[in-house]
Amino acid sequence: MDMSFSRRSLLQGMAVSGGVLAARAASAGPLHPLAALRHPGWVFGRMTGAQALTEALILEGTGCVYGIPGAQENELWDTFKSKKLPYLLVTHEYSAACMADGYARSTGRPGVLCVVPGPGITNCLTGLGEALLDSSPIVAIVGDVGIGDKAKPFQVHALLNVDLLKPVCKCVSAVPSVDQIPGAVRQAFVTAMNGEPGPVAVVVPYNLLIEAADFRVPPASAELPPFDENAFQKALALLADKSQRIGIYAGFGCMDFGDDLAAVAELLQAPVATSVSGKGSIPESHPLAVGWGYGPHASEPAEIVFAGERGHPKSGITTLLAIGVKFSEVSTGYYGNFQPKHVIHVDANPCNLGRVLETDVCVHADAGVFLGRLLAQGDAVRRMGDAKLCGRIRQAKAEAARELCDIPPGKCGVDPLAVVASLRRNLPQDALLFTDVTVSEHLAAEHFQVCRPRTFFNPVDNQSMGWSIPASIGAQKVNYGRTVATLTGDGCMLMSAMEISTAAREGLPVKFFILDDHAYHYMQMLQKAAYARTTATKLAPINYQALAQAFGVAYQDISGPADLDAKVRGAIEYSGPVLVRISTDYGTRKIRWIEAVRKRYTGELTTMQKARFIARLGGRALNMHPEVND
């Protein structure tokens, strides 16, 4: 039986039956050889801990387990093979976490990784932290040292493994006995999805994997999604006020409710901006969609429409409806979003509500439930069609689109904005694009139009460099027949490049587009303005063709704009994995996000701090011996 589920199906079919199943399990009589036939969906029968754990993963619809076998988990990996549970060997545990994250973001279901204690855990912490801050559901199956009477001191990997995992997980379940293994795993899947999604770890001492027990474990019961009725009524009253001009700010929590989000926008005649993670929750081609963010750091159409045009004081929004979104530093450009007159904030995690902007109404509710209830109250909030608003949006988007048609050629390479534009022209609408922590992440967020949910991905709030390569491989493993591509810089590539060998080994046709300028250009842009020099940003030139040959993947080199589209299209149409090196010339390309953040940061400096920066810059400008950039 396929027990896989998405966030939407979790809300549509809440398992109140779980309590009934548990009661039946408690009152069940002696085991019978045919008993399992009467308990579909249960982990049922006598088996080892490894077998029961694997059975639980299969029943939860696990499409792949990412990781590396080790001494404490060889029993488990052997059982994966025996039970034909799909798995993927990675080159580094950081990649295992990123691959599980890519699986989760692209499917809407928890991704699964399996690592050993000690270095297995410490290596994957960064990836788990990214999933935690970006609200991505992951189940981490983690081995641990042996316990019990035969356990010895000073075992290998005997770090405080449970404690290491706690800061980067929603919940950590340390299994004390073999009979509790499948229940802990099944609950982990529910916990990872309940409320604000995130990673959950199940830590299993290795000796429990070979012990045997009788199991009768039903599916775990899911909690009802949160919904604050009183707060909803207050929000409804504010939204019903026709004197208010409403704008919607949608986050990742809206990703599986795009139709409802669009319907609510049309009902309220409200422009819709998204967070970076929320890109795709509404088609960006929709007449009311304005791009990502709504401040000076983000899409220009969003800023124009939300803040209002100069000379038209009544054209901006007065009430912000923020749904399933956190006002994080990255998505707000260092908290640069303006404060509207009224704010309604809706989120499944009460800890996220009203934390940044002054908020009139905090609604503790799941985004899908809130949108559904709002549509049910449509008569109370419905507005007439606003042709002027749609016209302003259309004009602002057209002006922004013209920038993509007038990109000057780079002197010694390709402008990264031209690469973003070429990818959009040549990738299918349902292709999955994974970006990374480079200057181009902001260009892609602003200019890469996303029209399908779960097709654009970025490591937003932990900014984990090197994330895109393994995350894209994890997604390609379970998105058969769909085009998957990465857009990353050479610095990020160096952090996880060895995983390209995994794509080659498994025949996973990811298209790896690498922007190559031999530098951490992002840091150079930040450092030059503040210090008039760069420090520790130069990278060694790499023979990418030789690297691709060593990995066993196809290679394409793009050295200038003349053949950009043809070579991008050729790489996309190739049937296997491709490494595409793009000689990159950033030139004087301005990045809205960086310019806005720099301005805000400078504005918050004290007078003394500003004086020190100015004095240092002045001294270096007058220095007769030019500074060496490295």
PDB file of N, CA, C and O in Angstrom, residues 412-474:
ATOM      1  N   CYS A 412      34.859  39.988 -21.138  1.00  0.00           N
ATOM      2  CA  CYS A 412      35.653  38.746 -21.122  1.00  0.00           C
ATOM      3  C   CYS A 412      34.815  37.563 -20.659  1.00  0.00           C
ATOM      4  O   CYS A 412      35.309  36.666 -19.984  1.00  0.00           O
ATOM      5  N   GLY A 413      33.547  37.574 -20.995  1.00  0.00           N
ATOM      6  CA  GLY A 413      32.682  36.473 -20.607  1.00  0.00           C
ATOM      7  C   GLY A 413      31.225  36.856 -20.753  1.00  0.00           C
ATOM      8  O   GLY A 413      30.876  37.775 -21.504  1.00  0.00           O
ATOM      9  N   VAL A 414      30.370  36.168 -20.030  1.00  0.00           N
ATOM     10  CA  VAL A 414      28.922  36.346 -20.142  1.00  0.00           C
ATOM     11  C   VAL A 414      28.392  37.018 -18.880  1.00  0.00           C
ATOM     12  O   VAL A 414      28.753  36.640 -17.763  1.00  0.00           O
ATOM     13  N   ASP A 415      27.534  38.001 -19.054  1.00  0.00           N
ATOM     14  CA  ASP A 415      26.837  38.629 -17.930  1.00  0.00           C
ATOM     15  C   ASP A 415      25.946  37.569 -17.278  1.00  0.00           C
ATOM     16  O   ASP A 415      25.187  36.887 -17.972  1.00  0.00           O
ATOM     17  N   PRO A 416      25.991  37.414 -15.950  1.00  0.00           N
ATOM     18  CA  PRO A 416      25.179  36.374 -15.303  1.00  0.00           C
ATOM     19  C   PRO A 416      23.684  36.571 -15.512  1.00  0.00           C
ATOM     20  O   PRO A 416      22.932  35.593 -15.525  1.00  0.00           O
ATOM     21  N   LEU A 417      23.232  37.803 -15.695  1.00  0.00           N
ATOM     22  CA  LEU A 417      21.814  38.025 -15.972  1.00  0.00           C
ATOM     23  C   LEU A 417      21.432  37.424 -17.321  1.00  0.00           C
ATOM     24  O   LEU A 417      20.321  36.915 -17.488  1.00  0.00           O
ATOM     25  N   ALA A 418      22.356  37.452 -18.277  1.00  0.00           N
ATOM     26  CA  ALA A 418      22.099  36.823 -19.568  1.00  0.00           C
ATOM     27  C   ALA A 418      21.943  35.313 -19.406  1.00  0.00           C
ATOM     28  O   ALA A 418      21.144  34.684 -20.117  1.00  0.00           O
ATOM     29  N   VAL A 419      22.686  34.736 -18.478  1.00  0.00           N
ATOM     30  CA  VAL A 419      22.561  33.300 -18.225  1.00  0.00           C
ATOM     31  C   VAL A 419      21.194  32.989 -17.640  1.00  0.00           C
ATOM     32  O   VAL A 419      20.523  32.024 -18.043  1.00  0.00           O
ATOM     33  N   VAL A 420      20.748  33.799 -16.675  1.00  0.00           N
ATOM     34  CA  VAL A 420      19.424  33.614 -16.086  1.00  0.00           C
ATOM     35  C   VAL A 420      18.345  33.695 -17.169  1.00  0.00           C
ATOM     36  O   VAL A 420      17.436  32.855 -17.235  1.00  0.00           O
ATOM     37  N   ALA A 421      18.456  34.692 -18.040  1.00  0.00           N
ATOM     38  CA  ALA A 421      17.475  34.858 -19.111  1.00  0.00           C
ATOM     39  C   ALA A 421      17.495  33.679 -20.074  1.00  0.00           C
ATOM     40  O   ALA A 421      16.440  33.197 -20.512  1.00  0.00           O
ATOM     41  N   SER A 422      18.686  33.177 -20.390  1.00  0.00           N
ATOM     42  CA  SER A 422      18.790  32.041 -21.307  1.00  0.00           C
ATOM     43  C   SER A 422      18.198  30.778 -20.693  1.00  0.00           C
ATOM     44  O   SER A 422      17.520  29.998 -21.379  1.00  0.00           O
ATOM     45  N   LEU A 423      18.446  30.573 -19.414  1.00  0.00           N
ATOM     46  CA  LEU A 423      17.870  29.403 -18.749  1.00  0.00           C
ATOM     47  C   LEU A 423      16.351  29.456 -18.789  1.00  0.00           C
ATOM     48  O   LEU A 423      15.686  28.445 -19.024  1.00  0.00           O
ATOM     49  N   ARG A 424      15.788  30.641 -18.571  1.00  0.00           N
ATOM     50  CA  ARG A 424      14.325  30.736 -18.611  1.00  0.00           C
ATOM     51  C   ARG A 424      13.791  30.481 -20.018  1.00  0.00           C
ATOM     52  O   ARG A 424      12.729  29.854 -20.185  1.00  0.00           O
ATOM     53  N   ARG A 425      14.501  30.958 -21.024  1.00  0.00           N
ATOM     54  CA  ARG A 425      14.042  30.735 -22.397  1.00  0.00           C
ATOM     55  C   ARG A 425      14.099  29.272 -22.791  1.00  0.00           C
ATOM     56  O   ARG A 425      13.272  28.801 -23.588  1.00  0.00           O
ATOM     57  N   ASN A 426      15.061  28.532 -22.252  1.00  0.00           N
ATOM     58  CA  ASN A 426      15.326  27.190 -22.761  1.00  0.00           C
ATOM     59  C   ASN A 426      14.893  26.046 -21.852  1.00  0.00           C
ATOM     60  O   ASN A 426      14.731  24.915 -22.322  1.00  0.00           O
ATOM     61  N   LEU A 427      14.696  26.308 -20.576  1.00  0.00           N
ATOM     62  CA  LEU A 427      14.220  25.252 -19.686  1.00  0.00           C
ATOM     63  C   LEU A 427      12.713  25.070 -19.848  1.00  0.00           C
ATOM     64  O   LEU A 427      11.976  26.049 -19.988  1.00  0.00           O
ATOM     65  N   PRO A 428      12.218  23.843 -19.800  1.00  0.00           N
ATOM     66  CA  PRO A 428      10.760  23.637 -19.809  1.00  0.00           C
ATOM     67  C   PRO A 428      10.111  24.298 -18.590  1.00  0.00           C
ATOM     68  O   PRO A 428      10.760  24.511 -17.565  1.00  0.00           O
ATOM     69  N   GLN A 429       8.830  24.603 -18.696  1.00  0.00           N
ATOM     70  CA  GLN A 429       8.130  25.253 -17.598  1.00  0.00           C
ATOM     71  C   GLN A 429       8.132  24.406 -16.328  1.00  0.00           C
ATOM     72  O   GLN A 429       8.124  24.935 -15.216  1.00  0.00           O
ATOM     73  N   ASP A 430       8.145  23.070 -16.483  1.00  0.00           N
ATOM     74  CA  ASP A 430       8.105  22.208 -15.305  1.00  0.00           C
ATOM     75  C   ASP A 430       9.497  21.749 -14.863  1.00  0.00           C
ATOM     76  O   ASP A 430       9.616  20.872 -13.998  1.00  0.00           O
ATOM     77  N   ALA A 431      10.547  22.337 -15.458  1.00  0.00           N
ATOM     78  CA  ALA A 431      11.904  21.993 -15.049  1.00  0.00           C
ATOM     79  C   ALA A 431      12.163  22.470 -13.624  1.00  0.00           C
ATOM     80  O   ALA A 431      11.563  23.438 -13.144  1.00  0.00           O
ATOM     81  N   LEU A 432      13.083  21.796 -12.936  1.00  0.00           N
ATOM     82  CA  LEU A 432      13.472  22.154 -11.579  1.00  0.00           C
ATOM     83  C   LEU A 432      14.815  22.877 -11.640  1.00  0.00           C
ATOM     84  O   LEU A 432      15.791  22.318 -12.136  1.00  0.00           O
ATOM     85  N   LEU A 433      14.861  24.118 -11.139  1.00  0.00           N
ATOM     86  CA  LEU A 433      16.109  24.884 -11.122  1.00  0.00           C
ATOM     87  C   LEU A 433      16.550  25.111  -9.682  1.00  0.00           C
ATOM     88  O   LEU A 433      15.800  25.656  -8.870  1.00  0.00           O
ATOM     89  N   PHE A 434      17.774  24.699  -9.386  1.00  0.00           N
ATOM     90  CA  PHE A 434      18.363  24.855  -8.060  1.00  0.00           C
ATOM     91  C   PHE A 434      19.456  25.921  -8.139  1.00  0.00           C
ATOM     92  O   PHE A 434      20.412  25.775  -8.895  1.00  0.00           O
ATOM     93  N   THR A 435      19.303  26.986  -7.365  1.00  0.00           N
ATOM     94  CA  THR A 435      20.318  28.027  -7.319  1.00  0.00           C
ATOM     95  C   THR A 435      21.144  27.879  -6.051  1.00  0.00           C
ATOM     96  O   THR A 435      20.852  27.047  -5.195  1.00  0.00           O
ATOM     97  N   ASP A 436      22.192  28.690  -5.922  1.00  0.00           N
ATOM     98  CA  ASP A 436      23.109  28.526  -4.792  1.00  0.00           C
ATOM     99  C   ASP A 436      23.443  29.895  -4.207  1.00  0.00           C
ATOM    100  O   ASP A 436      22.878  30.917  -4.606  1.00  0.00           O
ATOM    101  N   VAL A 437      24.386  29.918  -3.279  1.00  0.00           N
ATOM    102  CA  VAL A 437      24.713  31.151  -2.566  1.00  0.00           C
ATOM    103  C   VAL A 437      25.734  31.936  -3.384  1.00  0.00           C
ATOM    104  O   VAL A 437      26.928  31.947  -3.092  1.00  0.00           O
ATOM    105  N   THR A 438      25.245  32.562  -4.432  1.00  0.00           N
ATOM    106  CA  THR A 438      26.074  33.387  -5.298  1.00  0.00           C
ATOM    107  C   THR A 438      25.320  34.681  -5.578  1.00  0.00           C
ATOM    108  O   THR A 438      24.138  34.813  -5.263  1.00  0.00           O
ATOM    109  N   VAL A 439      26.008  35.644  -6.200  1.00  0.00           N
ATOM    110  CA  VAL A 439      25.321  36.859  -6.633  1.00  0.00           C
ATOM    111  C   VAL A 439      24.130  36.511  -7.522  1.00  0.00           C
ATOM    112  O   VAL A 439      23.078  37.150  -7.467  1.00  0.00           O
ATOM    113  N   SER A 440      24.277  35.460  -8.304  1.00  0.00           N
ATOM    114  CA  SER A 440      23.227  35.102  -9.262  1.00  0.00           C
ATOM    115  C   SER A 440      21.955  34.622  -8.572  1.00  0.00           C
ATOM    116  O   SER A 440      20.895  34.590  -9.205  1.00  0.00           O
ATOM    117  N   GLU A 441      22.015  34.240  -7.284  1.00  0.00           N
ATOM    118  CA  GLU A 441      20.779  33.819  -6.612  1.00  0.00           C
ATOM    119  C   GLU A 441      19.785  34.968  -6.571  1.00  0.00           C
ATOM    120  O   GLU A 441      18.573  34.767  -6.694  1.00  0.00           O
ATOM    121  N   HIS A 442      20.270  36.201  -6.401  1.00  0.00           N
ATOM    122  CA  HIS A 442      19.381  37.358  -6.355  1.00  0.00           C
ATOM    123  C   HIS A 442      18.881  37.719  -7.751  1.00  0.00           C
ATOM    124  O   HIS A 442      17.727  38.139  -7.916  1.00  0.00           O
ATOM    125  N   LEU A 443      19.743  37.564  -8.744  1.00  0.00           N
ATOM    126  CA  LEU A 443      19.313  37.811 -10.116  1.00  0.00           C
ATOM    127  C   LEU A 443      18.242  36.808 -10.539  1.00  0.00           C
ATOM    128  O   LEU A 443      17.252  37.165 -11.188  1.00  0.00           O
ATOM    129  N   ALA A 444      18.425  35.544 -10.161  1.00  0.00           N
ATOM    130  CA  ALA A 444      17.445  34.521 -10.514  1.00  0.00           C
ATOM    131  C   ALA A 444      16.128  34.747  -9.779  1.00  0.00           C
ATOM    132  O   ALA A 444      15.047  34.606 -10.360  1.00  0.00           O
ATOM    133  N   ALA A 445      16.204  35.100  -8.496  1.00  0.00           N
ATOM    134  CA  ALA A 445      14.977  35.351  -7.738  1.00  0.00           C
ATOM    135  C   ALA A 445      14.181  36.488  -8.365  1.00  0.00           C
ATOM    136  O   ALA A 445      12.947  36.452  -8.423  1.00  0.00           O
ATOM    137  N   GLU A 446      14.876  37.492  -8.865  1.00  0.00           N
ATOM    138  CA  GLU A 446      14.211  38.663  -9.423  1.00  0.00           C
ATOM    139  C   GLU A 446      13.716  38.441 -10.838  1.00  0.00           C
ATOM    140  O   GLU A 446      12.619  38.890 -11.197  1.00  0.00           O
ATOM    141  N   HIS A 447      14.488  37.738 -11.668  1.00  0.00           N
ATOM    142  CA  HIS A 447      14.202  37.718 -13.102  1.00  0.00           C
ATOM    143  C   HIS A 447      13.806  36.355 -13.664  1.00  0.00           C
ATOM    144  O   HIS A 447      13.343  36.302 -14.816  1.00  0.00           O
ATOM    145  N   PHE A 448      13.994  35.270 -12.930  1.00  0.00           N
ATOM    146  CA  PHE A 448      13.623  33.956 -13.464  1.00  0.00           C
ATOM    147  C   PHE A 448      12.152  33.715 -13.142  1.00  0.00           C
ATOM    148  O   PHE A 448      11.774  33.453 -12.001  1.00  0.00           O
ATOM    149  N   GLN A 449      11.310  33.826 -14.170  1.00  0.00           N
ATOM    150  CA  GLN A 449       9.874  33.698 -13.953  1.00  0.00           C
ATOM    151  C   GLN A 449       9.506  32.241 -13.666  1.00  0.00           C
ATOM    152  O   GLN A 449       9.861  31.333 -14.413  1.00  0.00           O
ATOM    153  N   VAL A 450       8.778  32.034 -12.569  1.00  0.00           N
ATOM    154  CA  VAL A 450       8.383  30.694 -12.131  1.00  0.00           C
ATOM    155  C   VAL A 450       6.868  30.574 -12.238  1.00  0.00           C
ATOM    156  O   VAL A 450       6.143  31.382 -11.646  1.00  0.00           O
ATOM    157  N   CYS A 451       6.408  29.590 -12.981  1.00  0.00           N
ATOM    158  CA  CYS A 451       4.971  29.431 -13.219  1.00  0.00           C
ATOM    159  C   CYS A 451       4.418  28.107 -12.715  1.00  0.00           C
ATOM    160  O   CYS A 451       3.223  27.842 -12.870  1.00  0.00           O
ATOM    161  N   ARG A 452       5.242  27.279 -12.122  1.00  0.00           N
ATOM    162  CA  ARG A 452       4.778  26.004 -11.563  1.00  0.00           C
ATOM    163  C   ARG A 452       5.277  25.878 -10.126  1.00  0.00           C
ATOM    164  O   ARG A 452       6.406  26.290  -9.825  1.00  0.00           O
ATOM    165  N   PRO A 453       4.476  25.297  -9.226  1.00  0.00           N
ATOM    166  CA  PRO A 453       4.934  25.121  -7.850  1.00  0.00           C
ATOM    167  C   PRO A 453       6.053  24.098  -7.775  1.00  0.00           C
ATOM    168  O   PRO A 453       6.151  23.184  -8.592  1.00  0.00           O
ATOM    169  N   ARG A 454       6.918  24.289  -6.795  1.00  0.00           N
ATOM    170  CA  ARG A 454       8.023  23.362  -6.523  1.00  0.00           C
ATOM    171  C   ARG A 454       8.914  23.157  -7.745  1.00  0.00           C
ATOM    172  O   ARG A 454       9.255  22.037  -8.116  1.00  0.00           O
ATOM    173  N   THR A 455       9.295  24.266  -8.374  1.00  0.00           N
ATOM    174  CA  THR A 455      10.232  24.183  -9.498  1.00  0.00           C
ATOM    175  C   THR A 455      11.423  25.130  -9.349  1.00  0.00           C
ATOM    176  O   THR A 455      12.330  25.089 -10.179  1.00  0.00           O
ATOM    177  N   PHE A 456      11.425  25.977  -8.315  1.00  0.00           N
ATOM    178  CA  PHE A 456      12.536  26.910  -8.093  1.00  0.00           C
ATOM    179  C   PHE A 456      12.980  26.781  -6.642  1.00  0.00           C
ATOM    180  O   PHE A 456      12.160  26.861  -5.720  1.00  0.00           O
ATOM    181  N   PHE A 457      14.301  26.585  -6.443  1.00  0.00           N
ATOM    182  CA  PHE A 457      14.797  26.252  -5.105  1.00  0.00           C
ATOM    183  C   PHE A 457      16.081  27.025  -4.804  1.00  0.00           C
ATOM    184  O   PHE A 457      16.942  27.164  -5.668  1.00  0.00           O
ATOM    185  N   ASN A 458      16.168  27.483  -3.552  1.00  0.00           N
ATOM    186  CA  ASN A 458      17.316  28.272  -3.130  1.00  0.00           C
ATOM    187  C   ASN A 458      17.569  28.024  -1.644  1.00  0.00           C
ATOM    188  O   ASN A 458      16.619  27.956  -0.869  1.00  0.00           O
ATOM    189  N   PRO A 459      18.826  27.875  -1.221  1.00  0.00           N
ATOM    190  CA  PRO A 459      19.107  27.757   0.217  1.00  0.00           C
ATOM    191  C   PRO A 459      19.036  29.144   0.846  1.00  0.00           C
ATOM    192  O   PRO A 459      20.013  29.891   0.841  1.00  0.00           O
ATOM    193  N   VAL A 460      17.897  29.498   1.396  1.00  0.00           N
ATOM    194  CA  VAL A 460      17.620  30.896   1.724  1.00  0.00           C
ATOM    195  C   VAL A 460      18.216  31.320   3.063  1.00  0.00           C
ATOM    196  O   VAL A 460      19.042  32.232   3.129  1.00  0.00           O
ATOM    197  N   ASP A 461      17.786  30.696   4.144  1.00  0.00           N
ATOM    198  CA  ASP A 461      18.032  31.285   5.459  1.00  0.00           C
ATOM    199  C   ASP A 461      19.256  30.754   6.200  1.00  0.00           C
ATOM    200  O   ASP A 461      19.674  31.352   7.179  1.00  0.00           O
ATOM    201  N   ASN A 462      19.821  29.653   5.757  1.00  0.00           N
ATOM    202  CA  ASN A 462      21.121  29.246   6.306  1.00  0.00           C
ATOM    203  C   ASN A 462      22.240  29.541   5.317  1.00  0.00           C
ATOM    204  O   ASN A 462      23.416  29.448   5.657  1.00  0.00           O
ATOM    205  N   GLN A 463      21.860  29.876   4.076  1.00  0.00           N
ATOM    206  CA  GLN A 463      22.815  30.250   3.024  1.00  0.00           C
ATOM    207  C   GLN A 463      23.978  29.259   2.962  1.00  0.00           C
ATOM    208  O   GLN A 463      25.162  29.628   3.043  1.00  0.00           O
ATOM    209  N   SER A 464      23.653  27.988   2.806  1.00  0.00           N
ATOM    210  CA  SER A 464      24.646  26.912   2.810  1.00  0.00           C
ATOM    211  C   SER A 464      25.282  26.781   1.433  1.00  0.00           C
ATOM    212  O   SER A 464      24.674  26.239   0.497  1.00  0.00           O
ATOM    213  N   MET A 465      26.505  27.259   1.296  1.00  0.00           N
ATOM    214  CA  MET A 465      27.197  27.188   0.012  1.00  0.00           C
ATOM    215  C   MET A 465      27.398  25.742  -0.415  1.00  0.00           C
ATOM    216  O   MET A 465      27.671  24.868   0.403  1.00  0.00           O
ATOM    217  N   GLY A 466      27.252  25.498  -1.718  1.00  0.00           N
ATOM    218  CA  GLY A 466      27.405  24.154  -2.257  1.00  0.00           C
ATOM    219  C   GLY A 466      26.148  23.320  -2.194  1.00  0.00           C
ATOM    220  O   GLY A 466      26.156  22.150  -2.591  1.00  0.00           O
ATOM    221  N   TRP A 467      25.036  23.901  -1.739  1.00  0.00           N
ATOM    222  CA  TRP A 467      23.786  23.166  -1.539  1.00  0.00           C
ATOM    223  C   TRP A 467      23.177  22.664  -2.841  1.00  0.00           C
ATOM    224  O   TRP A 467      22.614  21.572  -2.904  1.00  0.00           O
ATOM    225  N   SER A 468      23.272  23.458  -3.897  1.00  0.00           N
ATOM    226  CA  SER A 468      22.477  23.185  -5.096  1.00  0.00           C
ATOM    227  C   SER A 468      22.870  21.892  -5.807  1.00  0.00           C
ATOM    228  O   SER A 468      21.998  21.200  -6.342  1.00  0.00           O
ATOM    229  N   ILE A 469      24.147  21.548  -5.837  1.00  0.00           N
ATOM    230  CA  ILE A 469      24.566  20.355  -6.580  1.00  0.00           C
ATOM    231  C   ILE A 469      23.978  19.093  -5.965  1.00  0.00           C
ATOM    232  O   ILE A 469      23.290  18.324  -6.653  1.00  0.00           O
ATOM    233  N   PRO A 470      24.182  18.820  -4.671  1.00  0.00           N
ATOM    234  CA  PRO A 470      23.558  17.617  -4.112  1.00  0.00           C
ATOM    235  C   PRO A 470      22.032  17.701  -4.060  1.00  0.00           C
ATOM    236  O   PRO A 470      21.349  16.688  -4.283  1.00  0.00           O
ATOM    237  N   ALA A 471      21.469  18.882  -3.767  1.00  0.00           N
ATOM    238  CA  ALA A 471      20.008  19.000  -3.697  1.00  0.00           C
ATOM    239  C   ALA A 471      19.381  18.657  -5.039  1.00  0.00           C
ATOM    240  O   ALA A 471      18.342  17.981  -5.105  1.00  0.00           O
ATOM    241  N   SER A 472      20.008  19.099  -6.125  1.00  0.00           N
ATOM    242  CA  SER A 472      19.462  18.813  -7.460  1.00  0.00           C
ATOM    243  C   SER A 472      19.538  17.323  -7.778  1.00  0.00           C
ATOM    244  O   SER A 472      18.627  16.762  -8.402  1.00  0.00           O
ATOM    245  N   ILE A 473      20.608  16.676  -7.340  1.00  0.00           N
ATOM    246  CA  ILE A 473      20.746  15.229  -7.571  1.00  0.00           C
ATOM    247  C   ILE A 473      19.685  14.475  -6.787  1.00  0.00           C
ATOM    248  O   ILE A 473      19.070  13.518  -7.289  1.00  0.00           O
ATOM    249  N   GLY A 474      19.459  14.893  -5.532  1.00  0.00           N
ATOM    250  CA  GLY A 474      18.420  14.250  -4.732  1.00  0.00           C
ATOM    251  C   GLY A 474      17.053  14.372  -5.376  1.00  0.00           C
ATOM    252  O   GLY A 474      16.253  13.428  -5.353  1.00  0.00           O
TER     253      GLY A 474
END
